[in-house]
Amino acid sequence: MASTETTSHTPDTKEGGDLAGLEAGLDALETQTAQRTAFGRKLLSKALPPIVAIGLVLLLWQLAYHFKVKEHYLLPSPADVGRTLQEKWLEGTLLDYVWTSLSRGALGFLISVAIGTPLGLIVARVKVVRAAIGPILSGLQSLPSVAWVPAAIIWFGLSDATIYAVVLLGAVPSIANGLVAGVDQVPPLYLRAGRVIGATGFNGVRHVLLPAALPGYIAGLKQGWAFSWRSLMAAELIVNAADLGVGLGQLLEQGRELQDMSWVLSAILLILVVGIGIELLLFAPIERRVLRSRGLLAKS
Amino acid sequence: MAATLTETAVDKSTAVDGSYAARISHVSKSFGRPGAQQLVLDDITIDVAPGEFVTLLGASGCGKSTLLNLVAGLDKPSAGEIEVPGGRPALMFQEHALFPWLTAGKNIELALKMRGLAKSERRDEAERLLELVRLKGAYGKRVHELSGGMRQRVAMARAIAQDSQLLLMDEPFAALDAITRDVLHDELTRIWRETQLSVLFVTHNVREAVRLAERVVLLSSRPGRIAREWEVDIPQPRRIEDSAVADLSVEITEQLRGEIRRHGQH
Ligand SMILES: Nc1ncnc2c1ncn2[C@@H]1O[C@H](COP(=O)(O)OP(=O)(O)OP(=O)(O)O)[C@@H](O)[C@H]1O
Ligand SMILES: [Mg+2]
């Protein structure tokens, strides 16, 4: 690898040649060659366990239905729920419900990121601010955001503003706390190394502190999304008005009013699927990429 | 305070003549709260001449890292003064301290960027530095994909990338196996001889100290004081197994033993 330039640098040619050979040998010994597993097999080993688990749940459900653990109107079969979903789908309204909630959730989440990020950074880096609002911020995280709904309704009435207020109050503390934790966990050695190479002030934040805190920040974002989605559902369940779009929470509430259990279960299922879907399709890959690029992910 | 300032100014003018790369004068350092202070360094005075290679030798816990941190400006001395006329020194930590979110090449480029090198030149310069530590193919490698010896070499390249006149090294090779360490000794000596670098190199390995240095400074422990100095005029290139290196090492080790034994008696 390095044999070309050794002769010019080392006074003793023979010694230099030996050295280069020795080094190449050491490097070869110390560097692992990566082996890729076949893509199909990887997919299978990842996808199979959850599919089997879901299959088992459906089976138990069907058995419970079959042996009439509860009256059928109280416990519909998986097929009943599937039929309800199919009906809504054929009515062409299903995607509208999902889209209404998803767009609210996404917008609320993005606003929360825009507020939570600078907030977290300030709390993490400014001692006075931390002493002042740090404990409140982490305390807020344990307050169920549904508790904000009555207050938000009094402030904003039955409107979109109420829904977004609840989402923000749920997600902002979680995102800010994630960033604070991320910054706190940055090894001091990196900060010192940054100072030594001259990355101080803004450069230090941009080139050392933020990238070093990224894994914690992403974990915070993931949790922030979960909180956004939860808060949104809590808000939608209660904030029900004709002029507001119908989201999954409102769908769920309508099902309850009609005492239609398979409607209710369909709505719950959709809420679950959307929440998990976003996490799996959006956050999990980003997180995995960041961790893998830093060698923080154990290879299976 | 005013007197100190003028003194510094005078010293700087002599530095322009090239009389020293670092001047550590009467430096003391204590840790702890007032009342329960622990004196770690006591009245340390060392001048490192431009282009000189000095090793600092001492038992574990005698304050070597503390001293390097002071010279690097990461901490302030409790008393005394440290002057580094050539600007911010480069420091190679005991651990490689490379940033895991960057590739080997980008780690070096960040140091180049902070030094103010134009973007267009960074890539070539990083490649050149990697070649200098004989890691030509490592540019795109992540830190965790490199072996321990390779990481130390990248860290060395990053330290050199700072283009400081003074390179501080804190037991950089302590965790390596003997053969890899040998190889890195040769590389460091070669780089030092090719450039105008001054090096202050900390170790607790006597042979390593003698193998590398023009001057060996022995620190005593608790508190750290300068116990003795040796000029090493064995011609380069040296090998760690050379008999001249071994002879001086025996003498220094004897002295180091004496220092440690002295502590047992107190
Ligand atoms: N930040 C600190 N606060 C309190 N005590 C400290 C601090 N840093 C170092 N010390 C103390 O100073 C002494 C010297 O520490 P230092 O790390 O400089 O030793 P060293 O010579 O580098 O040892 P080693 O060879 O093991 O690396 C030790 O007794 C240590 O406990
Ligand atoms: Mg040390």
XYZ file of C-alpha atoms and ligand atoms in Angstrom:
598
model
C 0.000 0.000 0.000
C 2.746 2.416 0.970
C 5.844 1.000 -0.629
C 6.112 3.640 -3.376
C 7.344 6.613 -1.379
C 9.284 4.961 1.419
C 12.652 5.018 -0.333
C 12.647 8.772 -0.715
C 11.780 9.399 2.915
C 13.875 6.941 4.841
C 17.626 7.270 4.855
C 18.156 3.554 5.146
C 16.515 2.089 2.064
C 16.462 -1.489 3.187
C 15.060 -0.570 6.566
C 12.388 1.555 4.878
C 11.335 -1.306 2.646
C 11.068 -3.636 5.618
C 9.037 -1.062 7.487
C 6.553 -0.585 4.672
C 6.131 -4.332 4.281
C 5.701 -4.700 8.015
C 3.061 -1.986 8.091
C 1.137 -3.378 5.160
C 1.148 -6.713 6.960
C -0.060 -5.160 10.211
C -2.827 -3.260 8.434
C -3.968 -6.348 6.606
C -4.013 -8.274 9.872
C -5.967 -5.603 11.690
C -8.554 -4.768 9.075
C -11.554 -7.002 8.741
C -13.080 -7.758 5.401
C -16.822 -7.254 5.502
C -19.110 -10.022 4.407
C -22.552 -9.291 3.063
C -25.421 -11.613 3.697
C -27.841 -12.182 0.866
C -30.543 -9.519 0.706
C -33.426 -11.982 0.433
C -32.338 -13.907 3.488
C -31.917 -10.698 5.503
C -35.421 -9.567 4.578
C -36.853 -12.949 5.492
C -35.163 -13.052 8.895
C -36.417 -9.530 9.637
C -39.965 -9.839 8.319
C -40.849 -13.338 9.417
C -41.037 -12.931 13.223
C -43.499 -9.999 13.211
C -45.656 -11.721 10.573
C -45.836 -14.840 12.717
C -46.653 -12.711 15.785
C -49.483 -10.906 13.990
C -50.777 -14.236 12.711
C -50.900 -15.577 16.272
C -52.816 -12.543 17.547
C -55.358 -12.898 14.738
C -55.683 -16.587 15.523
C -56.370 -15.967 19.234
C -58.840 -13.244 18.321
C -60.645 -15.581 15.925
C -60.765 -18.299 18.581
C -62.164 -15.875 21.141
C -64.811 -14.887 18.582
C -65.523 -18.484 17.717
C -66.068 -19.547 21.322
C -68.089 -16.405 21.998
C -66.047 -15.053 24.882
C -68.233 -11.949 24.430
C -71.376 -11.304 22.385
C -70.561 -10.799 18.725
C -71.615 -7.151 18.744
C -69.123 -6.581 21.550
C -66.347 -8.636 20.027
C -66.557 -8.771 16.236
C -64.340 -11.140 14.279
C -61.197 -10.050 12.411
C -63.200 -10.572 9.221
C -65.902 -8.133 10.449
C -63.296 -5.475 11.088
C -61.770 -6.171 7.696
C -65.201 -5.752 6.109
C -65.736 -2.395 7.838
C -62.367 -1.216 6.582
C -63.247 -2.411 3.112
C -66.559 -0.520 3.199
C -64.844 2.709 4.188
C -62.264 2.111 1.518
C -64.962 1.621 -1.113
C -66.734 4.752 0.079
C -63.465 6.443 -0.773
C -63.224 8.211 2.604
C -60.653 6.030 4.325
C -57.584 7.716 2.884
C -59.110 11.121 3.638
C -59.343 10.287 7.338
C -55.790 8.989 7.382
C -54.525 11.977 5.416
C -56.294 14.504 7.645
C -54.678 13.066 10.767
C -51.331 12.440 9.160
C -51.008 15.962 7.802
C -51.996 17.431 11.169
C -49.517 15.150 12.910
C -46.732 15.980 10.467
C -47.320 19.730 10.607
C -47.545 19.673 14.414
C -44.384 17.606 14.564
C -42.461 19.946 12.262
C -43.494 23.007 14.258
C -42.468 21.159 17.422
C -39.051 20.416 15.915
C -38.643 24.064 14.949
C -39.406 25.139 18.531
C -37.926 22.217 20.450
C -34.507 22.249 18.772
C -33.362 25.775 19.655
C -35.063 25.412 23.029
C -33.162 22.211 23.779
C -29.890 23.711 22.633
C -30.309 26.750 24.868
C -31.331 24.680 27.886
C -28.362 22.360 27.347
C -25.766 25.092 26.931
C -26.909 28.038 29.067
C -26.633 27.309 32.774
C -29.153 29.889 33.973
C -31.791 28.778 31.503
C -31.207 25.193 32.463
C -31.616 25.918 36.138
C -34.763 27.919 35.370
C -36.695 25.688 32.994
C -34.813 22.377 32.789
C -36.829 20.654 35.554
C -40.108 22.059 34.227
C -39.289 20.804 30.777
C -38.618 17.266 31.909
C -41.600 17.408 34.259
C -43.866 18.391 31.371
C -42.935 15.173 29.651
C -44.704 13.136 32.289
C -47.881 15.187 32.010
C -50.304 13.358 29.674
C -51.043 15.863 26.941
C -54.759 15.028 27.052
C -54.717 17.098 30.247
C -54.141 20.165 28.075
C -57.276 19.592 25.989
C -59.773 21.345 28.277
C -57.460 24.324 28.668
C -56.854 24.512 24.929
C -60.592 24.360 24.214
C -61.225 27.257 26.582
C -58.480 29.264 24.887
C -59.085 28.418 21.249
C -62.554 26.864 21.066
C -63.241 23.837 18.903
C -60.696 24.674 16.246
C -57.511 23.514 14.559
C -55.569 25.801 16.880
C -56.685 23.690 19.836
C -55.505 20.516 18.158
C -52.103 21.977 17.301
C -51.688 23.501 20.754
C -52.149 20.079 22.330
C -49.749 18.463 19.870
C -47.095 21.110 20.528
C -47.441 20.875 24.298
C -46.920 17.128 23.988
C -44.078 17.048 21.491
C -41.945 20.133 22.181
C -40.740 19.079 25.665
C -39.939 15.608 24.406
C -37.845 16.879 21.490
C -36.079 19.488 23.618
C -35.320 16.918 26.315
C -33.961 14.513 23.723
C -31.532 17.158 22.520
C -30.513 18.074 26.076
C -29.813 14.409 26.815
C -27.900 14.114 23.551
C -25.729 17.117 24.381
C -25.148 15.913 27.943
C -23.925 12.571 26.699
C -21.313 14.025 24.368
C -17.945 12.765 25.646
C -15.919 15.755 26.939
C -12.961 14.386 24.981
C -14.659 15.375 21.697
C -15.219 18.906 22.930
C -11.588 19.178 24.005
C -10.392 17.722 20.717
C -12.587 20.285 18.976
C -11.031 23.093 20.974
C -7.536 21.852 20.188
C -8.126 21.937 16.441
C -9.663 25.394 16.801
C -13.364 24.565 16.561
C -14.613 27.015 19.178
C -17.744 29.132 19.505
C -20.150 28.705 16.596
C -17.767 26.346 14.802
C -17.585 24.205 17.915
C -21.371 23.907 18.055
C -21.713 23.253 14.345
C -18.820 20.869 13.739
C -18.492 19.102 17.073
C -21.360 19.535 19.532
C -24.304 19.023 17.163
C -22.931 16.051 15.244
C -21.777 14.463 18.506
C -25.277 14.909 19.979
C -27.044 13.615 16.873
C -27.892 10.091 18.114
C -29.591 11.509 21.222
C -31.336 14.139 19.118
C -32.737 11.546 16.724
C -33.957 9.449 19.655
C -35.668 12.622 20.893
C -37.250 13.226 17.487
C -38.552 9.674 17.411
C -40.097 10.097 20.808
C -41.357 13.514 19.757
C -43.220 11.934 16.858
C -44.776 9.340 19.177
C -45.880 12.149 21.495
C -47.223 14.208 18.574
C -49.291 11.322 17.336
C -50.637 10.454 20.781
C -51.506 14.035 21.598
C -53.168 14.430 18.232
C -55.413 11.443 18.818
C -56.318 12.684 22.288
C -57.201 16.071 20.822
C -59.156 14.664 17.876
C -61.205 12.417 20.147
C -62.476 15.370 22.105
C -62.368 18.238 19.636
C -65.205 17.312 17.339
C -66.855 19.962 15.221
C -68.617 19.878 11.889
C -66.338 22.381 10.233
C -63.176 20.521 11.250
C -61.848 17.781 8.979
C -62.539 14.235 10.146
C -59.349 12.548 11.305
C -58.809 9.107 12.792
C -59.592 10.313 16.311
C -62.924 11.724 15.202
C -63.594 8.532 13.269
C -63.038 6.589 16.449
C -65.401 8.843 18.378
C -68.113 8.457 15.702
C -67.789 4.692 15.995
C -68.305 4.955 19.741
C -71.399 7.114 19.306
C -72.879 4.517 16.952
C -71.885 1.717 19.339
C -70.286 0.021 16.338
C -67.484 -2.101 17.729
C -65.945 -3.127 14.425
C -65.895 0.528 13.406
C -64.109 1.377 16.652
C -61.609 -1.431 16.219
C -60.973 -0.389 12.616
C -60.141 3.128 13.754
C -57.833 1.865 16.514
C -56.122 -0.381 14.006
C -55.562 2.510 11.608
C -54.148 4.740 14.351
C -51.747 1.995 15.335
C -50.700 1.232 11.762
C -50.002 4.877 10.906
C -48.020 5.470 14.108
C -45.917 2.356 13.660
C -45.577 2.923 9.923
C -44.053 6.374 10.315
C -41.667 5.104 12.930
C -40.585 2.120 10.852
C -40.437 3.832 7.467
C -39.045 7.206 8.515
C -37.244 7.203 11.846
C -35.878 3.691 12.095
C -33.850 3.898 8.845
C -32.423 7.316 9.736
C -31.466 6.166 13.200
C -29.933 2.972 11.907
C -27.913 4.866 9.339
C -26.523 7.319 11.861
C -25.640 4.617 14.365
C -24.110 2.335 11.774
C -21.944 5.066 10.308
C -20.470 5.574 13.782
C -19.991 1.902 14.465
C -22.543 2.039 17.280
C -24.755 -0.669 15.831
C -23.909 -4.279 16.591
C -23.906 -6.148 13.303
C -26.152 -9.192 13.365
C -0.660 42.429 36.131
C 0.756 45.202 33.959
C 4.282 43.983 34.674
C 3.363 40.484 33.515
C 1.981 41.871 30.305
C 5.127 43.765 29.385
C 7.227 40.755 30.309
C 5.208 38.650 27.917
C 5.674 41.203 25.188
C 9.435 41.144 25.637
C 9.494 37.360 25.610
C 7.480 37.279 22.390
C 10.089 39.414 20.663
C 12.795 36.939 21.600
C 10.551 34.161 20.290
C 10.600 35.750 16.877
C 14.351 35.144 16.948
C 13.402 31.492 17.328
C 14.765 30.934 20.787
C 11.940 28.693 22.019
C 8.831 26.936 20.805
C 7.301 26.718 24.273
C 8.317 28.258 27.544
C 6.903 26.777 30.708
C 8.105 28.922 33.574
C 7.527 28.174 37.259
C 4.191 26.530 36.578
C 2.222 25.060 39.449
C -1.197 23.473 39.334
C -3.508 22.375 42.124
C -6.897 20.757 41.932
C -9.765 20.805 44.366
C -11.664 23.344 46.408
C -9.859 25.979 48.446
C -8.937 24.391 51.744
C -8.689 20.855 50.388
C -6.274 21.437 47.564
C -4.031 18.872 46.025
C -0.807 20.172 44.517
C -0.216 18.221 41.311
C 2.511 20.220 39.586
C 5.085 22.229 41.501
C 7.321 24.861 39.939
C 7.850 23.262 36.548
C 10.207 25.093 34.208
C 10.882 23.683 30.749
C 11.931 25.436 27.551
C 11.372 23.615 24.312
C 13.662 24.939 21.572
C 12.351 25.277 18.009
C 12.666 21.944 16.273
C 13.512 20.172 19.516
C 12.102 16.803 20.532
C 11.576 16.588 24.298
C 10.086 13.617 26.135
C 8.475 13.953 29.543
C 8.881 10.885 31.661
C 7.234 10.089 34.949
C 5.257 7.579 36.965
C 1.520 7.248 36.487
C -0.386 10.096 38.108
C 2.581 12.462 38.379
C 0.820 15.151 36.355
C 2.089 14.664 32.789
C -1.327 14.937 31.168
C -2.129 17.888 33.378
C 0.972 19.659 32.120
C 0.168 18.992 28.458
C -3.388 20.252 28.963
C -1.964 23.440 30.409
C 0.378 23.904 27.460
C -2.501 23.203 25.059
C -4.548 25.903 26.784
C -7.310 23.517 27.846
C -6.737 24.506 31.466
C -5.130 27.389 33.352
C -2.089 27.071 35.615
C -2.543 27.992 39.286
C 0.768 29.847 39.187
C 3.465 30.582 36.670
C 3.293 31.241 32.974
C 3.151 29.285 29.772
C 4.020 30.872 26.467
C 3.631 29.280 23.092
C 4.727 31.965 20.631
C 3.935 29.907 17.533
C 0.179 29.919 18.212
C -2.205 27.156 19.222
C -0.281 23.902 19.715
C -1.513 20.626 18.266
C -2.351 17.995 20.869
C -2.569 14.291 20.284
C -4.565 12.752 23.121
C -3.860 9.455 24.808
C -7.049 8.150 23.183
C -7.233 8.861 19.474
C -10.103 11.379 20.006
C -11.129 11.183 16.343
C -14.720 12.162 15.565
C -16.730 9.008 14.817
C -19.258 10.856 12.654
C -16.567 11.722 10.124
C -14.388 9.564 7.913
C -10.649 9.466 8.498
C -10.132 11.933 5.661
C -12.870 14.305 6.860
C -11.422 14.291 10.371
C -8.212 15.637 8.906
C -10.085 18.056 6.664
C -11.920 19.546 9.631
C -8.568 20.441 11.193
C -7.505 21.920 7.846
C -10.718 23.920 7.626
C -10.276 25.298 11.139
C -6.745 26.243 10.191
C -8.249 28.297 7.353
C -7.177 26.263 4.352
C -9.290 26.917 1.240
C -11.905 24.300 0.479
C -10.408 23.403 -2.874
C -7.090 22.458 -1.307
C -8.359 20.438 1.630
C -8.942 17.143 -0.096
C -5.471 16.996 -1.647
C -3.821 18.057 1.574
C -5.704 15.410 3.554
C -4.631 12.745 1.066
C -1.062 13.962 1.347
C -1.146 13.782 5.150
C -2.630 10.292 5.059
C 0.204 9.283 2.788
C 2.637 10.829 5.230
C 1.424 8.430 7.936
C 1.310 5.683 5.315
C -2.465 5.286 5.207
C -3.053 6.027 1.563
C -6.280 4.071 1.185
C -7.940 5.158 4.411
C -9.538 8.427 3.288
C -13.117 7.159 3.130
C -12.891 4.832 6.118
C -14.948 5.470 9.224
C -13.075 5.603 12.499
C -14.563 2.340 13.761
C -13.444 0.592 10.596
C -9.792 1.300 11.370
C -7.511 -0.719 13.611
C -6.050 0.797 16.773
C -2.716 1.504 15.115
C -4.394 3.039 12.083
C -6.509 5.302 14.310
C -3.399 6.547 16.092
C -1.847 7.313 12.732
C -4.937 9.214 11.566
C -4.860 11.128 14.854
C -1.227 11.882 14.169
C -2.120 13.111 10.686
C -4.872 15.302 12.131
C -2.450 16.778 14.652
C 0.060 17.495 11.898
C -2.749 18.966 9.773
C -3.035 21.797 12.264
C 0.340 22.958 11.009
C 1.317 24.097 14.499
C 4.929 24.670 15.316
C 4.494 22.688 18.501
C 3.137 19.145 18.690
C 2.079 17.824 22.094
C 1.663 14.076 22.385
C 0.163 12.351 25.431
C 1.249 8.721 25.550
C -0.061 8.307 22.025
C 1.318 4.804 21.552
C 0.740 3.370 25.032
C -2.089 1.070 24.012
C -0.347 -0.450 21.004
C 1.529 -3.699 20.571
C 5.328 -3.489 20.433
C 5.717 -3.917 16.675
C 3.072 -1.356 15.718
C 4.608 1.033 18.225
C 8.019 0.508 16.671
C 6.621 1.360 13.266
C 4.980 4.519 14.564
C 8.195 5.576 16.311
C 9.970 5.396 12.988
C 7.230 7.394 11.293
C 7.169 10.053 13.965
C 10.941 10.435 13.861
C 10.838 10.696 10.068
C 8.078 13.329 10.113
C 9.819 15.297 12.835
C 13.088 15.319 10.900
C 11.362 16.336 7.681
C 9.519 19.285 9.215
C 10.411 22.111 11.596
C 8.199 20.640 14.334
C 8.967 20.942 18.005
C 7.622 17.990 19.956
C 6.753 17.586 23.618
C 6.061 13.903 24.059
C 4.704 12.342 27.255
C 5.304 8.726 28.143
C 5.988 6.454 31.079
C 7.995 4.106 28.913
C 11.693 4.847 29.459
C 12.936 3.147 26.314
C 10.380 4.970 24.213
C 11.518 8.245 25.729
C 15.161 7.555 24.903
C 14.383 6.134 21.464
C 12.620 9.339 20.381
C 14.029 12.322 22.216
C 16.870 14.762 22.044
C 16.189 15.534 25.667
C 14.478 13.498 28.371
C 12.878 15.265 31.333
C 12.095 13.125 34.372
C 9.252 14.234 36.637
C 8.918 13.133 40.232
C 5.497 12.420 41.725
C 3.261 14.095 44.275
C 3.780 16.839 43.539
C 5.234 16.660 40.043
C 8.637 18.348 40.003
C 11.487 18.158 37.558
C 13.803 15.514 38.989
C 16.464 15.394 36.291
C 17.157 15.941 32.613
C 19.270 14.023 30.105
C 20.543 15.096 26.714
C 20.324 12.147 24.334
C 23.024 12.387 21.665
C 22.601 8.971 20.125
C 22.432 9.561 16.344
C 19.155 9.011 14.473
C 17.808 6.780 13.085
C 17.774 4.823 16.304
C 16.116 1.569 17.095
C 14.522 0.795 20.409
C 16.781 -2.274 20.785
C 20.036 -0.345 20.159
C 22.541 -0.891 22.936
C 23.093 2.842 23.410
C 19.349 3.286 23.899
C 19.313 0.377 26.313
C 22.269 1.725 28.331
C 20.761 5.151 28.864
C 17.379 3.560 29.607
C 18.942 1.518 32.380
C 20.422 4.649 33.925
C 17.137 6.567 33.700
C 15.099 3.643 34.973
C 17.389 3.442 37.986
C 16.692 7.095 38.730
C 12.938 6.604 38.187
C 13.021 3.667 40.597
C 14.713 5.889 43.112
C 11.982 8.487 42.726
C 9.258 5.919 43.243
C 11.069 4.292 46.167
C 11.414 7.671 47.837
C 7.607 7.838 47.958
C 7.422 4.508 49.758
C 9.508 5.955 52.583
C 7.256 8.934 53.258
N -9.580 17.594 36.840
C -8.950 17.084 37.910
N -9.469 17.253 39.146
C -8.839 16.763 40.223
N -7.698 16.077 40.182
C -7.125 15.878 38.998
C -7.727 16.362 37.790
N -6.931 16.004 36.765
C -5.903 15.327 37.294
N -6.002 15.239 38.631
C -5.039 14.598 39.518
O -3.775 15.028 39.148
C -2.838 13.988 39.219
C -2.088 13.887 37.914
O -2.983 13.490 36.887
P -2.480 13.314 35.399
O -3.632 12.824 34.603
O -1.832 14.549 34.944
O -1.401 12.160 35.551
P -0.447 11.509 34.458
O 0.933 11.806 34.819
O -0.890 11.906 33.101
O -0.718 9.960 34.684
P -0.811 8.773 33.614
O 0.595 8.415 33.255
O -1.461 7.665 34.372
O -1.616 9.249 32.461
C -3.609 12.741 39.594
O -3.395 12.481 40.952
C -5.047 13.103 39.360
O -5.851 12.480 40.319
Mg -1.836 10.891 31.453
